[in-house]
Short mmCIF file of C-alpha atoms in Angstrom, two decimals:
data_model
loop_
_atom_site.label_atom_id
_atom_site.label_comp_id
_atom_site.label_asym_id
_atom_site.label_seq_id
_atom_site.Cartn_x
_atom_site.Cartn_y
_atom_site.Cartn_z
CA MET E 1 -1.14 -12.38 9.52
CA MET E 2 -3.45 -13.43 12.35
CA TYR E 3 -3.55 -12.22 15.94
CA PHE E 4 -2.62 -14.67 18.69
CA PRO E 5 -6.02 -14.70 20.47
CA LEU E 6 -7.67 -15.90 17.24
CA VAL E 7 -5.52 -19.03 16.98
CA THR E 8 -5.06 -20.13 20.59
CA ASP E 9 -8.39 -21.85 21.39
CA LYS E 10 -6.76 -25.28 21.07
CA VAL E 11 -3.87 -24.12 23.25
CA ARG E 12 -6.27 -23.13 26.02
CA LYS E 13 -8.15 -26.43 25.76
CA HIS E 14 -4.90 -28.37 25.95
CA PHE E 15 -3.59 -26.65 29.07
CA THR E 16 -6.82 -26.37 31.05
CA GLN E 17 -6.48 -30.01 32.12
CA TYR E 18 -3.14 -29.24 33.77
CA ILE E 19 -3.84 -25.96 35.57
CA ASN E 20 -5.78 -24.87 38.62
CA PRO E 21 -9.52 -24.89 37.72
CA GLU E 22 -9.80 -21.37 39.12
CA SER E 23 -7.31 -20.19 36.49
CA ALA E 24 -8.94 -21.94 33.54
CA ASN E 25 -11.25 -19.04 32.71
CA LYS E 26 -8.72 -16.30 33.30
CA GLU E 27 -7.33 -14.31 30.41
CA MET E 28 -4.47 -16.20 28.79
CA TRP E 29 -1.31 -14.41 27.74
CA ILE E 30 1.92 -15.39 26.01
CA ASP E 31 5.54 -14.36 26.43
CA PHE E 32 8.74 -14.82 24.49
CA ASN E 33 11.94 -14.86 26.55
CA GLY E 34 10.11 -13.12 29.39
CA GLN E 35 8.66 -10.38 27.18
CA PRO E 36 4.82 -10.33 27.05
CA ILE E 37 3.60 -10.58 23.47
CA LYS E 38 1.19 -7.81 22.50
CA TRP E 39 -1.86 -9.43 20.93
CA ASN E 40 -2.66 -6.29 18.89
CA TYR E 41 0.41 -6.94 16.70
CA PRO E 42 -0.14 -9.52 13.94
CA ILE E 43 1.82 -12.67 14.76
CA GLY E 44 4.13 -12.31 11.76
CA VAL E 45 4.91 -8.70 12.65
CA TRP E 46 5.93 -9.70 16.16
CA PHE E 47 8.20 -12.44 14.87
CA ASP E 48 9.81 -10.21 12.21
CA ALA E 49 10.38 -7.29 14.56
CA PHE E 50 11.33 -9.01 17.78
CA CYS E 51 12.24 -12.65 17.15
CA PHE E 52 13.52 -12.89 13.57
CA GLU E 53 16.90 -14.39 14.47
CA SER E 54 15.38 -16.85 16.94
CA PRO E 55 15.61 -20.57 16.14
CA LEU E 56 12.58 -22.35 14.70
CA PRO E 57 10.16 -23.63 15.77
CA TRP E 58 9.36 -20.45 17.67
CA THR E 59 9.08 -21.27 21.38
CA VAL E 60 6.71 -19.20 23.50
CA THR E 61 5.35 -19.58 27.04
CA VAL E 62 1.63 -19.60 27.88
CA HIS E 63 0.36 -18.06 31.12
CA PHE E 64 -2.98 -18.11 32.93
CA GLU E 65 -1.96 -16.01 35.93
CA ASP E 66 -0.51 -12.55 36.65
CA TYR E 67 -1.71 -10.80 33.49
CA PRO E 68 0.81 -7.99 32.75
CA GLU E 69 -1.81 -5.31 32.22
CA THR E 70 0.75 -2.49 32.45
CA LYS E 71 2.55 -3.91 29.40
CA ILE E 72 -0.18 -5.35 27.16
CA LEU E 73 -3.81 -4.56 26.50
CA HIS E 74 -6.57 -6.81 27.74
CA CYS E 75 -8.35 -8.85 25.09
CA PRO E 76 -11.65 -9.94 26.67
CA SER E 77 -13.21 -11.29 23.46
CA LYS E 78 -12.97 -11.55 19.69
CA ASP E 79 -15.03 -8.35 19.52
CA ALA E 80 -12.00 -6.47 20.87
CA ILE E 81 -9.88 -7.88 18.05
CA LYS E 82 -12.55 -7.02 15.49
CA SER E 83 -12.71 -3.45 16.78
CA HIS E 84 -8.92 -3.11 16.59
CA PHE E 85 -8.77 -4.68 13.13
CA MET E 86 -11.51 -2.52 11.63
CA SER E 87 -10.06 0.63 13.22
CA SER E 88 -6.73 -0.14 11.55
CA ILE E 89 -8.41 -0.60 8.17
CA LYS E 90 -10.27 2.70 8.58
CA GLU E 91 -7.05 4.48 9.56
CA ALA E 92 -5.27 3.02 6.53
CA ASP E 93 -8.02 4.13 4.18
CA SER E 94 -7.94 7.60 5.71
CA LEU E 95 -4.27 7.77 4.75
CA LYS E 96 -4.80 6.32 1.27
CA HIS E 97 -8.14 7.79 0.19
CA LYS E 98 -9.16 10.27 2.92
CA GLY E 99 -11.53 7.54 4.14
CA GLN E 100 -13.69 7.85 1.04
CA VAL E 101 -13.64 4.14 0.19
CA ILE E 102 -14.33 2.62 3.61
CA ASN E 103 -17.03 5.22 4.31
CA THR E 104 -18.96 4.31 1.16
CA MET E 105 -19.02 0.63 2.08
CA GLN E 106 -22.05 -0.86 3.76
CA ASP E 107 -22.02 -2.66 7.09
CA LYS E 108 -22.29 -5.97 5.26
CA ASP E 109 -19.01 -5.17 3.47
CA HIS E 110 -17.27 -4.46 6.77
CA HIS E 111 -18.68 -7.70 8.14
CA GLN E 112 -17.46 -9.62 5.10
CA LEU E 113 -13.96 -8.17 5.53
CA TRP E 114 -13.89 -9.36 9.12
CA LEU E 115 -15.33 -12.82 8.46
CA GLY E 116 -13.02 -13.40 5.51
CA PHE E 117 -10.05 -12.51 7.69
CA LEU E 118 -11.29 -14.40 10.75
CA ASN E 119 -12.01 -17.61 8.84
CA ASP E 120 -8.97 -17.37 6.56
CA LYS E 121 -11.18 -17.14 3.46
CA PHE E 122 -9.06 -15.14 1.03
CA ASP E 123 -11.65 -14.78 -1.74
CA GLN E 124 -14.27 -13.57 0.72
CA PHE E 125 -11.84 -11.03 2.17
CA TRP E 126 -10.30 -9.89 -1.11
CA SER E 127 -13.60 -9.31 -2.90
CA VAL E 128 -14.06 -6.33 -0.56
CA ASN E 129 -10.47 -5.44 0.30
CA LYS E 130 -9.45 -4.99 -3.33
CA ARG E 131 -11.52 -1.80 -3.39
CA LEU E 132 -9.34 -0.44 -0.60
CA MET E 133 -6.25 -1.15 -2.71
CA GLU E 134 -7.35 0.79 -5.79
CA SER E 135 -5.27 3.82 -6.74
CA THR E 136 -5.07 6.36 -9.52
CA ALA E 137 -2.69 5.20 -12.26
CA GLY E 138 0.57 7.12 -12.11
CA GLU E 139 -0.31 8.75 -8.79
CA GLY E 140 -0.68 6.02 -6.20
CA PHE E 141 -2.24 6.52 -2.80
CA ARG E 142 -2.48 9.85 -1.00
CA ASN E 143 -0.14 8.48 1.69
CA ILE E 144 1.28 5.02 2.37
CA PRO E 145 -0.06 3.29 5.51
CA ILE E 146 3.20 2.09 7.03
CA LYS E 147 4.50 1.16 10.46
CA CYS E 148 8.23 0.82 10.93
CA TYR E 149 9.72 -1.09 13.85
CA LEU E 150 13.04 0.54 14.76
CA ASN E 151 14.93 -0.61 17.85
CA GLU E 152 11.94 -2.88 18.45
CA LYS E 153 9.53 0.03 18.81
CA PRO E 154 6.77 0.92 16.32
CA PHE E 155 6.77 4.29 14.56
CA GLN E 156 4.47 5.91 12.02
CA LYS E 157 5.25 8.69 9.55
CA LEU E 158 3.48 10.25 6.59
CA VAL E 159 5.14 8.71 3.54
CA LYS E 160 4.22 9.85 0.04
CA PRO E 161 4.20 7.29 -2.79
CA ILE E 162 5.88 9.79 -5.12
CA ASP E 163 8.80 12.06 -4.20
CA ASP E 164 7.65 15.67 -4.51
CA THR E 165 11.11 16.81 -5.62
CA THR E 166 12.09 14.17 -8.17
CA GLU E 167 8.53 13.07 -9.07
CA ASN E 168 9.81 9.48 -9.00
CA TRP E 169 8.21 6.64 -7.10
CA THR E 170 9.40 6.60 -3.49
CA THR E 171 11.54 3.52 -2.81
CA LEU E 172 11.61 1.44 0.35
CA GLN E 173 15.00 2.90 1.21
CA GLU E 174 13.74 6.47 0.80
CA ALA E 175 10.67 5.68 2.88
CA LEU E 176 12.82 4.32 5.71
CA PHE E 177 14.93 7.47 5.66
CA GLU E 178 11.73 9.30 6.62
CA PHE E 179 11.82 7.35 9.88
CA ASP E 180 15.56 7.65 10.47
CA PRO E 181 17.65 9.86 8.13
CA LYS E 182 20.85 8.39 9.62
CA LEU E 183 19.91 4.78 8.97
CA ASN E 184 22.93 2.74 7.86
CA PHE E 185 21.70 -0.07 5.63
CA ASN E 186 25.02 -1.88 6.02
CA GLU E 187 24.17 -2.45 9.67
CA VAL E 188 20.52 -3.46 9.46
CA ARG E 189 18.22 -6.02 7.88
CA VAL E 190 14.86 -4.85 6.55
CA ILE E 191 12.18 -7.51 6.97
CA THR E 192 8.50 -7.90 6.13
CA HIS E 193 6.59 -11.21 5.98
CA GLY E 194 9.87 -12.96 6.77
CA ILE E 195 11.60 -11.74 3.59
CA GLU E 196 14.10 -8.99 2.78
CA PRO E 197 12.72 -6.96 -0.14
CA SER E 198 15.01 -4.91 -2.34
CA LEU E 199 15.53 -1.42 -0.96
CA LYS E 200 14.81 -0.15 -4.47
CA THR E 201 11.25 -1.51 -4.41
CA PRO E 202 8.64 1.26 -4.86
CA ILE E 203 6.77 1.69 -1.59
CA GLN E 204 3.50 2.07 -3.52
CA TRP E 205 3.95 -1.41 -5.01
CA MET E 206 4.74 -2.80 -1.57
CA SER E 207 1.63 -1.20 -0.12
CA GLU E 208 -0.53 -2.80 -2.81
CA HIS E 209 1.06 -6.26 -2.62
CA LEU E 210 2.69 -6.73 0.80
CA SER E 211 0.33 -4.99 3.21
CA TYR E 212 -1.11 -7.05 6.04
CA PRO E 213 -4.89 -7.57 6.13
CA ASP E 214 -5.13 -4.42 8.30
CA ASN E 215 -3.97 -2.59 5.13
CA PHE E 216 -0.71 -1.41 6.73
CA LEU E 217 2.81 -2.19 5.64
CA HIS E 218 4.70 -3.49 8.67
CA ILE E 219 8.46 -3.12 8.20
CA ALA E 220 10.98 -4.40 10.75
CA VAL E 221 14.45 -2.85 10.78
CA ILE E 222 16.80 -5.16 12.68
CA ASN E 223 20.22 -4.04 13.89
CA THR E 224 22.68 -6.73 12.82
CA ASN E 225 25.26 -5.48 15.32
CA THR E 226 23.04 -6.61 18.20
CA THR E 227 22.73 -10.31 18.84
CA SER E 228 19.30 -11.85 19.18
CA HIS E 229 20.06 -12.82 22.79
CA ASP E 230 21.09 -9.29 23.80
CA ALA E 231 18.09 -7.79 22.04
CA ASN E 232 15.71 -10.07 23.88
CA GLN E 233 17.28 -9.15 27.22
CA ASP E 234 17.12 -5.40 26.55
CA ARG E 235 13.70 -5.29 24.89
CA THR E 236 11.35 -2.65 26.31
CA ALA E 237 8.86 -2.23 23.46
#
């Protein structure tokens, strides 16, 4: 659920003794099979969407030179991560509650959200975040904050928790059809947090229980007809 720059301090300290001193203070970046890893994706999302069929332990390469700034954003400090994280939470609440919950919180609440996440203190984080997960019984959220990774590229759509036509809870399968109406579920695997949830699971329930700390559902749709090796070679996302 973390972002790579928040967990790589020890990695930097380890490698600085082996690299050119002039490179020690340069911005570090990581690649997998030659593909730069975007730090603004949570680590688990990147693995689910782009590396799920890779052998464990996950092997990545650390770089201190030639930052690929045309492919990934710069991350000069933890403040950049905080800004990205809080912007995602605000966007999610805008979708769920028209921003009414996050906008009524005080700065200390926002700070507590960040510190709880940063320091992996669940109780500290959840005591504030649970307010962002509240919904009207029988109605759910206004929209579901969801990002779907199809063909290794992220997409967003407005997904309603309840189908306007049937008035039934929208299922995961129905939500994914919003992204690709021609999706063949016999040819794909649907992954989040390293698991394959039932396609019949209500998307509202998933949003309440399986969202990342940024309050978004991140769903990876992996084509089983493409081998992991070929996917890594062709990846452009």
